[in-house]
Each structure stands twice: as C-alpha cells, then as structure tokens.
Short mmCIF file of C-alpha atoms in Angstrom, two decimals:
data_model
loop_
_atom_site.label_atom_id
_atom_site.label_comp_id
_atom_site.label_asym_id
_atom_site.label_seq_id
_atom_site.Cartn_x
_atom_site.Cartn_y
_atom_site.Cartn_z
CA UNK A 210 -23.83 -21.02 -33.89
CA UNK A 211 -26.18 -21.63 -36.76
CA UNK A 212 -29.59 -23.19 -36.24
CA UNK A 213 -31.03 -25.87 -38.47
CA UNK A 214 -34.72 -24.90 -38.14
CA UNK A 215 -35.12 -21.62 -36.25
CA UNK A 216 -38.61 -21.21 -34.78
CA UNK A 217 -40.60 -18.22 -35.89
CA UNK A 218 -41.09 -15.54 -33.26
CA UNK A 219 -44.55 -14.09 -32.50
CA UNK A 220 -43.40 -10.53 -33.13
CA UNK A 221 -40.37 -9.19 -34.94
CA UNK A 222 -37.88 -7.20 -32.83
CA UNK A 223 -37.50 -3.50 -33.59
CA UNK A 224 -35.43 -2.85 -36.67
CA UNK A 225 -32.07 -1.07 -36.12
CA UNK A 226 -33.05 1.59 -38.69
CA UNK A 227 -36.83 2.17 -38.91
CA UNK A 228 -36.42 4.32 -42.01
CA UNK A 229 -35.33 1.41 -44.20
CA UNK A 230 -37.94 -0.44 -46.17
CA UNK A 231 -38.38 -4.20 -46.42
CA UNK A 232 -37.02 -4.14 -49.97
CA UNK A 233 -33.85 -2.42 -48.80
CA UNK A 234 -33.36 -4.98 -46.05
CA UNK A 235 -33.94 -7.77 -48.51
CA UNK A 236 -31.23 -6.37 -50.81
CA UNK A 237 -28.87 -5.97 -47.86
CA UNK A 238 -29.26 -9.60 -46.76
CA UNK A 239 -28.99 -10.83 -50.34
CA UNK A 240 -25.75 -8.83 -50.74
CA UNK A 241 -24.35 -10.38 -47.56
CA UNK A 242 -25.19 -13.85 -48.83
CA UNK A 243 -23.43 -13.16 -52.11
CA UNK A 244 -20.36 -11.90 -50.27
CA UNK A 245 -20.33 -15.06 -48.17
CA UNK A 246 -20.47 -17.17 -51.33
CA UNK A 247 -17.54 -15.21 -52.80
CA UNK A 248 -15.52 -15.65 -49.59
CA UNK A 249 -16.21 -19.37 -49.71
CA UNK A 250 -14.68 -19.59 -53.18
CA UNK A 251 -11.70 -17.41 -52.18
CA UNK A 252 -10.96 -19.57 -49.15
CA UNK A 253 -10.95 -22.69 -51.34
CA UNK A 254 -8.29 -21.08 -53.55
CA UNK A 255 -6.23 -20.06 -50.51
CA UNK A 256 -6.40 -23.59 -49.11
CA UNK A 257 -5.18 -25.00 -52.41
CA UNK A 258 -2.31 -22.48 -52.51
CA UNK A 259 -1.25 -23.43 -48.97
CA UNK A 260 -1.11 -27.14 -49.87
CA UNK A 261 0.97 -26.60 -53.01
CA UNK A 262 4.19 -25.58 -51.20
CA UNK A 263 3.87 -26.71 -47.62
CA UNK A 264 7.56 -26.73 -46.71
CA UNK A 265 8.39 -23.25 -48.09
CA UNK A 266 6.24 -20.56 -46.48
CA UNK A 267 3.31 -22.93 -46.28
CA UNK A 268 2.29 -21.92 -42.77
CA UNK A 269 2.03 -18.26 -43.78
CA UNK A 270 -0.19 -19.25 -46.71
CA UNK A 271 -2.34 -21.40 -44.44
CA UNK A 272 -2.78 -18.47 -42.06
CA UNK A 273 -4.18 -16.40 -44.92
CA UNK A 274 -6.68 -19.18 -45.50
CA UNK A 275 -7.64 -19.42 -41.83
CA UNK A 276 -8.08 -15.63 -41.56
CA UNK A 277 -10.45 -15.71 -44.52
CA UNK A 278 -12.40 -18.47 -42.79
CA UNK A 279 -12.67 -16.42 -39.59
CA UNK A 280 -13.83 -13.41 -41.60
CA UNK A 281 -16.48 -15.61 -43.19
CA UNK A 282 -17.90 -16.71 -39.85
CA UNK A 283 -17.90 -13.13 -38.55
CA UNK A 284 -19.89 -12.02 -41.60
CA UNK A 285 -22.19 -15.03 -41.25
CA UNK A 286 -22.98 -13.99 -37.68
CA UNK A 287 -23.81 -10.48 -38.90
CA UNK A 288 -26.08 -11.93 -41.59
CA UNK A 289 -27.89 -13.99 -38.97
CA UNK A 290 -28.47 -10.84 -36.94
CA UNK A 291 -29.96 -9.12 -39.99
CA UNK A 292 -32.27 -12.09 -40.53
CA UNK A 293 -33.39 -12.09 -36.89
CA UNK A 294 -34.22 -8.38 -37.16
CA UNK A 295 -36.06 -8.68 -40.49
CA UNK A 296 -39.59 -7.20 -40.56
CA UNK A 297 -42.71 -9.28 -40.98
CA UNK A 298 -43.01 -8.09 -44.57
CA UNK A 299 -40.12 -10.45 -45.38
CA UNK A 300 -41.88 -13.45 -43.87
CA UNK A 301 -41.81 -15.40 -47.13
CA UNK A 302 -38.10 -14.72 -47.67
CA UNK A 303 -36.67 -15.20 -44.17
CA UNK A 304 -36.83 -19.00 -44.19
CA UNK A 305 -35.24 -19.45 -47.66
CA UNK A 306 -32.49 -16.95 -46.79
CA UNK A 307 -31.86 -18.68 -43.47
CA UNK A 308 -31.58 -22.01 -45.26
CA UNK A 309 -29.11 -20.50 -47.76
CA UNK A 310 -27.05 -19.09 -44.90
CA UNK A 311 -26.93 -22.42 -43.10
CA UNK A 312 -25.82 -24.19 -46.28
CA UNK A 313 -23.00 -21.68 -46.79
CA UNK A 314 -22.05 -22.07 -43.14
CA UNK A 315 -21.94 -25.86 -43.40
CA UNK A 316 -19.94 -25.76 -46.64
CA UNK A 317 -17.34 -23.52 -45.01
CA UNK A 318 -17.04 -25.80 -41.98
CA UNK A 319 -16.46 -28.80 -44.25
CA UNK A 320 -14.01 -26.84 -46.40
CA UNK A 321 -12.05 -25.67 -43.37
CA UNK A 322 -11.80 -29.16 -41.88
CA UNK A 323 -10.77 -30.76 -45.16
CA UNK A 324 -8.33 -27.96 -46.05
CA UNK A 325 -6.72 -27.97 -42.61
CA UNK A 326 -6.44 -31.75 -42.57
CA UNK A 327 -4.72 -31.77 -45.97
CA UNK A 328 -2.29 -29.04 -44.95
CA UNK A 329 -1.24 -30.24 -41.49
CA UNK A 330 -0.93 -33.85 -42.64
CA UNK A 331 1.94 -32.63 -44.83
CA UNK A 332 3.22 -29.85 -42.57
CA UNK A 333 3.70 -32.28 -39.67
CA UNK A 334 6.32 -34.09 -41.78
CA UNK A 335 8.37 -30.99 -42.59
CA UNK A 336 11.85 -31.46 -41.14
CA UNK A 337 13.00 -27.82 -40.81
CA UNK A 338 10.40 -25.66 -39.06
CA UNK A 339 10.80 -21.86 -39.08
CA UNK A 340 11.23 -19.78 -35.95
CA UNK A 341 7.90 -18.82 -34.45
CA UNK A 342 6.12 -21.99 -35.57
CA UNK A 343 5.19 -22.80 -31.97
CA UNK A 344 3.36 -19.50 -31.50
CA UNK A 345 1.74 -19.46 -34.94
CA UNK A 346 0.49 -23.01 -34.55
CA UNK A 347 -0.89 -22.10 -31.14
CA UNK A 348 -3.07 -19.43 -32.75
CA UNK A 349 -4.27 -21.87 -35.39
CA UNK A 350 -4.98 -24.50 -32.75
CA UNK A 351 -7.34 -22.14 -30.96
CA UNK A 352 -9.09 -21.45 -34.27
CA UNK A 353 -9.53 -25.18 -34.95
CA UNK A 354 -10.98 -25.73 -31.48
CA UNK A 355 -13.43 -22.86 -31.96
CA UNK A 356 -14.68 -24.21 -35.27
CA UNK A 357 -14.78 -27.68 -33.75
CA UNK A 358 -17.61 -26.40 -31.54
CA UNK A 359 -19.77 -25.87 -34.64
CA UNK A 360 -19.72 -29.62 -35.22
CA UNK A 361 -21.61 -30.21 -31.97
CA UNK A 362 -24.67 -28.52 -33.49
CA UNK A 363 -27.56 -30.82 -34.43
CA UNK A 364 -27.05 -29.67 -38.02
CA UNK A 365 -24.01 -31.98 -38.15
CA UNK A 366 -25.61 -35.13 -36.81
CA UNK A 367 -25.15 -38.44 -38.58
CA UNK A 368 -22.16 -40.23 -40.03
CA UNK A 369 -20.94 -37.17 -41.93
CA UNK A 370 -20.88 -35.11 -38.75
CA UNK A 371 -19.07 -37.84 -36.83
CA UNK A 372 -16.43 -38.05 -39.54
CA UNK A 373 -15.92 -34.28 -39.46
CA UNK A 374 -15.58 -34.29 -35.66
CA UNK A 375 -13.01 -37.06 -35.81
CA UNK A 376 -11.11 -35.20 -38.54
CA UNK A 377 -11.12 -31.96 -36.52
CA UNK A 378 -9.74 -33.82 -33.51
CA UNK A 379 -7.01 -35.31 -35.72
CA UNK A 380 -6.08 -31.83 -36.97
CA UNK A 381 -5.73 -30.59 -33.39
CA UNK A 382 -3.49 -33.56 -32.59
CA UNK A 383 -1.29 -32.83 -35.63
CA UNK A 384 -0.91 -29.19 -34.60
CA UNK A 385 0.06 -30.20 -31.07
CA UNK A 386 2.62 -32.62 -32.51
CA UNK A 387 4.19 -29.80 -34.53
CA UNK A 388 4.27 -27.54 -31.47
CA UNK A 389 6.04 -30.23 -29.46
CA UNK A 390 8.84 -30.40 -32.03
CA UNK A 391 9.94 -26.77 -31.75
CA UNK A 392 10.39 -24.81 -28.50
CA UNK A 393 8.58 -21.53 -27.96
CA UNK A 394 10.31 -18.21 -28.45
CA UNK A 395 12.05 -16.82 -25.33
CA UNK A 396 10.11 -14.35 -23.26
CA UNK A 397 11.87 -10.98 -23.19
CA UNK A 398 9.27 -9.28 -21.02
CA UNK A 399 9.51 -8.23 -17.40
CA UNK A 400 6.59 -10.37 -16.25
CA UNK A 401 5.70 -14.02 -16.97
CA UNK A 402 3.40 -14.60 -19.93
CA UNK A 403 0.97 -17.31 -20.98
CA UNK A 404 1.99 -19.39 -24.00
CA UNK A 405 -0.40 -20.50 -26.76
CA UNK A 406 -0.99 -23.83 -24.99
CA UNK A 407 -1.67 -22.21 -21.62
CA UNK A 408 1.79 -22.79 -20.16
CA UNK A 409 3.45 -20.13 -18.02
CA UNK A 410 6.59 -18.73 -19.65
CA UNK A 411 9.16 -17.14 -17.36
CA UNK A 412 11.02 -14.10 -18.71
CA UNK A 413 14.72 -14.32 -19.47
CA UNK A 414 16.96 -13.39 -16.53
CA UNK A 415 19.72 -10.88 -17.31
CA UNK A 416 22.86 -10.21 -15.23
CA UNK A 417 21.03 -7.54 -13.20
CA UNK A 418 17.66 -9.28 -13.02
CA UNK A 419 18.01 -9.81 -9.26
CA UNK A 420 18.41 -6.06 -8.63
CA UNK A 421 15.44 -3.72 -8.16
CA UNK A 422 14.45 -1.56 -11.15
CA UNK A 423 16.71 1.47 -11.51
CA UNK A 424 19.54 0.00 -9.46
CA UNK A 425 21.35 -1.57 -12.40
CA UNK A 426 21.96 1.81 -14.05
CA UNK A 427 23.33 3.26 -10.79
CA UNK A 428 25.71 0.38 -10.19
CA UNK A 429 29.30 1.74 -9.70
CA UNK A 430 31.91 0.94 -12.29
CA UNK A 431 34.69 -1.54 -11.56
CA UNK A 432 37.70 -0.10 -9.69
CA UNK A 433 40.79 0.77 -11.76
CA UNK A 434 44.06 -0.97 -10.82
CA UNK A 435 46.46 1.23 -8.83
CA UNK A 436 49.39 0.85 -11.23
CA UNK A 437 47.38 1.91 -14.28
CA UNK A 438 47.56 5.65 -15.09
CA UNK A 439 44.33 7.49 -15.76
CA UNK A 440 43.45 7.82 -19.45
CA UNK A 441 44.48 11.05 -21.10
CA UNK A 442 41.65 13.37 -22.07
CA UNK A 443 40.95 13.40 -25.80
CA UNK A 444 42.44 16.28 -27.76
CA UNK A 445 39.85 18.84 -28.80
CA UNK A 446 38.91 18.93 -32.45
CA UNK A 447 39.19 22.52 -33.74
CA UNK A 448 36.35 22.00 -36.16
CA UNK A 449 33.95 20.92 -33.38
CA UNK A 450 35.33 22.99 -30.48
CA UNK A 451 32.70 25.11 -28.75
CA UNK A 452 33.91 28.59 -27.69
CA UNK A 453 32.17 31.09 -25.46
CA UNK A 454 31.35 34.32 -27.26
CA UNK A 455 30.67 37.77 -25.82
CA UNK A 456 29.25 41.01 -27.12
CA UNK A 457 32.73 42.67 -26.96
CA UNK A 458 34.07 40.12 -29.41
CA UNK A 459 31.35 40.99 -31.93
CA UNK A 460 32.18 44.72 -31.54
CA UNK A 461 35.90 44.03 -32.16
CA UNK A 462 35.05 42.15 -35.34
CA UNK A 463 32.98 45.08 -36.65
CA UNK A 464 35.87 47.60 -35.99
CA UNK A 465 38.29 45.43 -37.98
#
C-alpha cells in the first residue's frame, strides 16, 4: 500500500547490487515511472474499449483492462522497493520520485473505480449472459475488493476518498447481482471445490459414483437372454488378416 509521506530512515538498507552506481539506480527508477505512466494510458484505452460493446464480448474486454491494472500495481510495488533501497546519494531525488509514484498510484485507483463502475452499470442490465460469467465475475470481484483496500489509506481521506469507497462498494454489489443471475458451472471433479464466492460446490454424481474407484470398470456386463443366440464372430478381412510366418516358408519362397 502506498504511503503519503514516508519518513526518512536513518541509514539506507544495503543495495541489492552494490556494483551499480546512484546514476544507474536513478535511471532504473525513472524508467519504471515512465512504464507506469504508459500503463496508465493503456488501461484507460482498454476501459473505453470495454464500455463500447458491453453486451458482445464486453466481459472479456473488461478482463483485459483489469489485468493491465493488476500489472500496474505489481510494477508499482516493485518501484516502491527500488525507492526504499535507494542509496543516500539519491537523497534529493527520492522524495520527488516517491511523490510521482503516489500520484500515478492514485490516478490508477481512480481510473479503475470509474472504469469498473461504468462497465458493470451497463453489464448488469445485459439480458443474455455467456456461460462462465459466474466464475469470471468471481475473479473480478476479488480484484475489486483488493483494490478497495487501497482506499482505506490516509492518502484517500476527505470527500473524494469517501465517494470512491462508496463507488467501489457499489461495483462489488453490481458484480454480486450479476453472479446471482447465472448459476455456476457444474463441478466435474472428484472432490468438492470452492466457488468464487466461497461456496462449496459438490461434484456431479455419475451412475457409478457410489462405487469405489476401480470397481466401475470391473462391473460385469448384463446377462444375455436365454433365447437369444450368441453373436457370430466377424469374418476376417483378408487385407488385415495376421498370419504366423516361419523360416521354412521364407526358404520355400526363395526356391520358387
């Protein structure tokens, strides 16, 4: 979770690679910040694409947007680690870079909440939902709840933060409403599984589910009626008939 005003430490922790200079570390962190800015712009385009055609493949497009958002936060966490391990030579640059990282982080949180709210407000009204919507929405619900935790940071205090928290809660309610409309996929496994909402799904029971493993294959076939003659063996096909050969036969062929 990002920090609004991180306190300065008395001594910098050991750098992961002592051979790298402060200038190299500065370029590395600056490159990470530029990549985060590019990912922020890409996610905005993906969110717009998902909202354009919600009813036709919209959920798949939204999932591309949400994956980009998760990649952003993973890279933001890596950038924070690089800032925490920066040497004292970068003392004048650590605070401005930390501020830039926090601004990018906050912009992505706002973009995710607004993009998700716009998408699910329309997706919840779609009449025909595709198969697998229950499971896919369950994954997205967990992602919304994880990002919702960011809004509890002091960085998001005030009216703007309260509005974002309320919007995130509304998104979670919309996703749950969609999941309630379509049943989950049947469980074809041998053991019960946990659904995306934490419910226990029992596997499907087949005709031999009550028998121990391996007994179904050894089950005897049904008895044949007494007045029915046994089936005639199939006539051999000369082209596929397998004959036993001997060395004498090869010698006879050579004499001919």
